[in-house]
Amino acid sequence: MKIYFISTLLLLLDLNSYAQDSSHSEKIFGIKSCKIVYVFDIGIGKGEKTIIFDDWGNVAKEYGVVYPDTSQMKTLIGKDFPQFFDSMPLSKFSQAQHLLKIQTKGVMYNIDLDRKVGYISSYFQPDSSFKFPDGIEKTIGTDTFLNRKCIIKSFGDKVKFWYWNNLVLKKEFDENDLVKTFEYATSIDETYIIKSDEFDIPKDVIIIKNFSDLK
């Protein structure tokens, strides 16, 4: 079975991380629809992704291209798990990966566009009562990013998010000696016209209900 290695490590960049709260009933975001393009570097790979959503964030999709950095993989993962690459050669991760996530109410479709296969997972949307433990989440200031006024929040002492209309436009992670990690929006289109088939699953993709059934 192929392990969705890169996809798993992109959890910090997932659609889930954009929904900070849903205090306005069904309105997850403060804007009804939008298209945002991001660039990112997660240390073991870099790339670009596009988020498109409608219905205040209740339906959304994320298309991403990841270009793995196999040398960083070996450095970061091989250090703690030296046997990992014995059974999973680096060559399996050397090619660009094209990933698609489609979110509907309560359901997330995770799709590998290269293999034309995907699986279904539940989508967690915290309600207005959801809170981080005391001291974890702090509002530390405001900033203007891409001509949008943002609220900056820190999570612990190593992560900062820039929020605009409840969307994260920028993520900043403290660097260490081995890896630099970041994500930020490069363009925002508030007038993007949602297509009639925008959130349809591609017709040539096979959806498997359980991740464990993937071969």
Short mmCIF file of C-alpha atoms in Angstrom, two decimals:
data_model
loop_
_atom_site.label_atom_id
_atom_site.label_comp_id
_atom_site.label_asym_id
_atom_site.label_seq_id
_atom_site.Cartn_x
_atom_site.Cartn_y
_atom_site.Cartn_z
CA MET A 1 0.00 0.00 0.00
CA LYS A 2 1.30 3.42 -0.90
CA ILE A 3 1.53 5.71 2.12
CA TYR A 4 0.20 9.23 1.58
CA PHE A 5 3.37 10.57 3.12
CA ILE A 6 3.45 14.10 1.76
CA SER A 7 -0.29 14.54 2.17
CA THR A 8 -0.11 13.55 5.84
CA LEU A 9 2.72 15.97 6.51
CA LEU A 10 0.65 18.76 4.99
CA LEU A 11 -1.83 18.66 7.86
CA LEU A 12 -0.68 22.08 8.99
CA LEU A 13 -1.60 23.36 5.54
CA ASP A 14 -4.94 21.56 5.40
CA LEU A 15 -8.30 23.15 4.74
CA ASN A 16 -9.10 22.38 8.38
CA SER A 17 -6.59 24.95 9.58
CA TYR A 18 -8.49 27.75 7.87
CA ALA A 19 -11.60 27.44 10.01
CA GLN A 20 -10.61 29.09 13.26
CA ASP A 21 -14.16 29.15 14.62
CA SER A 22 -17.76 29.18 13.49
CA SER A 23 -19.23 31.70 15.88
CA HIS A 24 -21.46 33.13 13.12
CA SER A 25 -23.64 30.03 12.81
CA GLU A 26 -23.09 28.60 9.33
CA LYS A 27 -20.66 31.34 8.33
CA ILE A 28 -17.23 29.83 8.76
CA PHE A 29 -15.48 32.73 7.02
CA GLY A 30 -16.32 36.42 6.89
CA ILE A 31 -16.66 36.40 3.11
CA LYS A 32 -19.09 34.30 1.06
CA SER A 33 -16.70 33.11 -1.65
CA CYS A 34 -13.11 33.62 -2.68
CA LYS A 35 -10.06 32.21 -4.44
CA ILE A 36 -6.68 32.40 -2.72
CA VAL A 37 -3.32 31.21 -4.01
CA TYR A 38 -0.55 30.28 -1.55
CA VAL A 39 3.08 29.24 -1.66
CA PHE A 40 4.60 27.11 1.08
CA ASP A 41 7.70 25.30 2.24
CA ILE A 42 7.34 22.50 4.80
CA GLY A 43 11.02 21.61 4.93
CA ILE A 44 10.67 18.25 3.21
CA GLY A 45 8.94 19.86 0.25
CA LYS A 46 7.70 23.11 -1.22
CA GLY A 47 4.94 24.07 -3.58
CA GLU A 48 1.82 26.04 -4.34
CA LYS A 49 -1.83 25.55 -3.53
CA THR A 50 -5.11 27.19 -4.44
CA ILE A 51 -8.09 27.44 -2.11
CA ILE A 52 -11.56 28.10 -3.55
CA PHE A 53 -14.64 28.22 -1.32
CA ASP A 54 -18.31 29.15 -1.43
CA ASP A 55 -21.27 29.34 0.98
CA TRP A 56 -19.15 31.12 3.58
CA GLY A 57 -16.67 28.23 3.68
CA ASN A 58 -19.13 25.36 3.98
CA VAL A 59 -17.95 24.00 0.64
CA ALA A 60 -14.35 24.33 -0.47
CA LYS A 61 -11.56 22.77 -2.42
CA GLU A 62 -7.79 22.88 -2.24
CA TYR A 63 -5.57 21.99 -5.17
CA GLY A 64 -1.87 21.67 -4.39
CA VAL A 65 1.38 20.74 -6.08
CA VAL A 66 4.19 19.54 -3.81
CA TYR A 67 7.80 19.25 -4.92
CA PRO A 68 9.54 16.94 -2.42
CA ASP A 69 13.03 17.65 -1.12
CA THR A 70 14.42 14.15 -0.67
CA SER A 71 17.66 15.33 0.90
CA GLN A 72 15.72 17.10 3.65
CA MET A 73 13.52 14.03 4.08
CA LYS A 74 16.55 11.89 4.71
CA THR A 75 18.00 14.41 7.13
CA LEU A 76 14.85 15.07 9.13
CA ILE A 77 13.13 11.69 9.05
CA GLY A 78 16.08 9.37 8.72
CA LYS A 79 17.60 10.82 11.86
CA ASP A 80 14.78 9.56 14.08
CA PHE A 81 13.59 6.65 11.92
CA PRO A 82 16.71 5.24 10.21
CA GLN A 83 14.89 2.11 8.95
CA PHE A 84 12.08 4.07 7.28
CA PHE A 85 13.75 4.36 3.90
CA ASP A 86 14.82 0.71 3.86
CA SER A 87 11.25 -0.28 3.00
CA MET A 88 10.22 3.02 1.43
CA PRO A 89 13.00 4.23 -0.92
CA LEU A 90 13.46 7.96 -1.43
CA SER A 91 12.74 7.49 -5.12
CA LYS A 92 9.07 6.96 -4.21
CA PHE A 93 8.91 10.57 -3.04
CA SER A 94 11.05 12.30 -5.63
CA GLN A 95 8.32 13.22 -8.12
CA ALA A 96 5.97 16.19 -7.84
CA GLN A 97 2.65 15.26 -6.25
CA HIS A 98 -0.68 16.73 -7.30
CA LEU A 99 -3.24 16.65 -4.51
CA LEU A 100 -6.87 17.72 -4.31
CA LYS A 101 -9.10 18.09 -1.27
CA ILE A 102 -12.82 18.73 -1.63
CA GLN A 103 -14.77 19.67 1.49
CA THR A 104 -18.51 19.47 1.85
CA LYS A 105 -20.52 19.62 5.07
CA GLY A 106 -18.99 17.01 7.34
CA VAL A 107 -17.00 15.20 4.64
CA MET A 108 -13.53 15.63 3.14
CA TYR A 109 -12.41 13.93 -0.08
CA ASN A 110 -8.62 13.48 -0.18
CA ILE A 111 -7.51 12.78 -3.74
CA ASP A 112 -4.19 11.82 -5.32
CA LEU A 113 -4.57 13.20 -8.84
CA ASP A 114 -1.51 11.34 -10.10
CA ARG A 115 -2.92 7.96 -9.12
CA LYS A 116 -6.54 8.96 -9.78
CA VAL A 117 -7.65 7.62 -6.41
CA GLY A 118 -8.93 9.15 -3.20
CA TYR A 119 -10.55 8.40 0.13
CA ILE A 120 -13.20 9.93 2.35
CA SER A 121 -12.53 11.31 5.81
CA SER A 122 -14.67 13.23 8.27
CA TYR A 123 -14.17 16.97 8.38
CA PHE A 124 -13.80 18.53 11.82
CA GLN A 125 -15.26 22.00 12.14
CA PRO A 126 -14.95 23.41 15.67
CA ASP A 127 -17.99 25.25 16.96
CA SER A 128 -17.99 28.51 18.86
CA SER A 129 -17.39 26.73 22.18
CA PHE A 130 -14.06 25.31 20.99
CA LYS A 131 -11.10 26.86 22.78
CA PHE A 132 -7.42 26.08 22.99
CA PRO A 133 -5.97 25.41 26.46
CA ASP A 134 -5.14 28.55 28.45
CA GLY A 135 -1.99 30.25 27.27
CA ILE A 136 -1.79 28.45 23.93
CA GLU A 137 -3.66 30.93 21.71
CA LYS A 138 -2.96 34.66 22.03
CA THR A 139 -3.88 37.70 19.96
CA ILE A 140 -0.62 39.61 19.67
CA GLY A 141 -1.36 42.42 17.22
CA THR A 142 -2.55 43.52 13.80
CA ASP A 143 -0.85 43.86 10.44
CA THR A 144 -1.65 44.63 6.81
CA PHE A 145 -0.94 41.80 4.38
CA LEU A 146 -1.86 41.96 0.67
CA ASN A 147 -3.76 45.15 1.50
CA ARG A 148 -5.96 43.31 4.00
CA LYS A 149 -6.02 44.15 7.69
CA CYS A 150 -5.16 41.01 9.64
CA ILE A 151 -5.26 39.93 13.26
CA ILE A 152 -2.09 38.13 14.30
CA LYS A 153 -2.42 35.21 16.70
CA SER A 154 0.30 33.12 18.24
CA PHE A 155 -0.02 29.46 19.22
CA GLY A 156 2.58 28.60 21.81
CA ASP A 157 5.88 30.36 21.27
CA LYS A 158 6.69 29.03 17.80
CA VAL A 159 3.72 29.63 15.49
CA LYS A 160 1.99 32.80 14.26
CA PHE A 161 -1.09 33.03 12.01
CA TRP A 162 -2.36 36.10 10.16
CA TYR A 163 -6.20 36.04 10.05
CA TRP A 164 -8.39 38.01 7.66
CA ASN A 165 -12.14 37.32 7.69
CA ASN A 166 -11.36 34.17 9.68
CA LEU A 167 -9.04 32.94 6.91
CA VAL A 168 -5.34 32.39 7.45
CA LEU A 169 -3.36 34.42 4.91
CA LYS A 170 0.05 33.78 6.39
CA LYS A 171 1.66 31.20 8.67
CA GLU A 172 5.03 31.74 10.25
CA PHE A 173 6.94 29.04 12.09
CA ASP A 174 10.09 29.53 14.14
CA GLU A 175 13.10 28.25 12.26
CA ASN A 176 15.43 25.66 13.69
CA ASP A 177 18.88 24.60 12.58
CA LEU A 178 17.57 22.17 9.96
CA VAL A 179 14.50 23.55 8.25
CA LYS A 180 12.67 26.73 7.31
CA THR A 181 8.88 26.41 7.21
CA PHE A 182 6.35 28.95 5.98
CA GLU A 183 3.12 29.53 4.10
CA TYR A 184 1.63 32.74 2.75
CA ALA A 185 -0.94 33.93 0.23
CA THR A 186 0.29 35.49 -3.01
CA SER A 187 -3.07 36.53 -4.46
CA ILE A 188 -6.67 36.96 -3.31
CA ASP A 189 -9.60 37.14 -5.73
CA GLU A 190 -12.78 38.21 -3.95
CA THR A 191 -14.66 38.47 -7.26
CA TYR A 192 -13.87 34.94 -8.45
CA ILE A 193 -16.93 33.37 -10.10
CA ILE A 194 -17.69 29.89 -8.76
CA LYS A 195 -18.24 27.40 -11.57
CA SER A 196 -21.24 25.05 -11.57
CA ASP A 197 -18.95 22.00 -11.27
CA GLU A 198 -16.37 23.68 -9.03
CA PHE A 199 -16.64 21.18 -6.19
CA ASP A 200 -17.36 18.04 -8.20
CA ILE A 201 -15.07 15.04 -7.84
CA PRO A 202 -13.10 14.51 -11.09
CA LYS A 203 -14.83 11.84 -13.18
CA ASP A 204 -11.64 9.81 -13.69
CA VAL A 205 -10.99 9.47 -9.94
CA ILE A 206 -11.99 6.40 -7.93
CA ILE A 207 -13.11 7.18 -4.38
CA ILE A 208 -12.49 4.54 -1.70
CA LYS A 209 -14.37 4.93 1.56
CA ASN A 210 -11.58 3.79 3.87
CA PHE A 211 -7.96 4.94 3.79
CA SER A 212 -6.86 1.44 4.86
CA ASP A 213 -8.30 0.00 1.63
CA LEU A 214 -5.84 1.91 -0.55
CA LYS A 215 -3.37 -0.35 -2.32
#
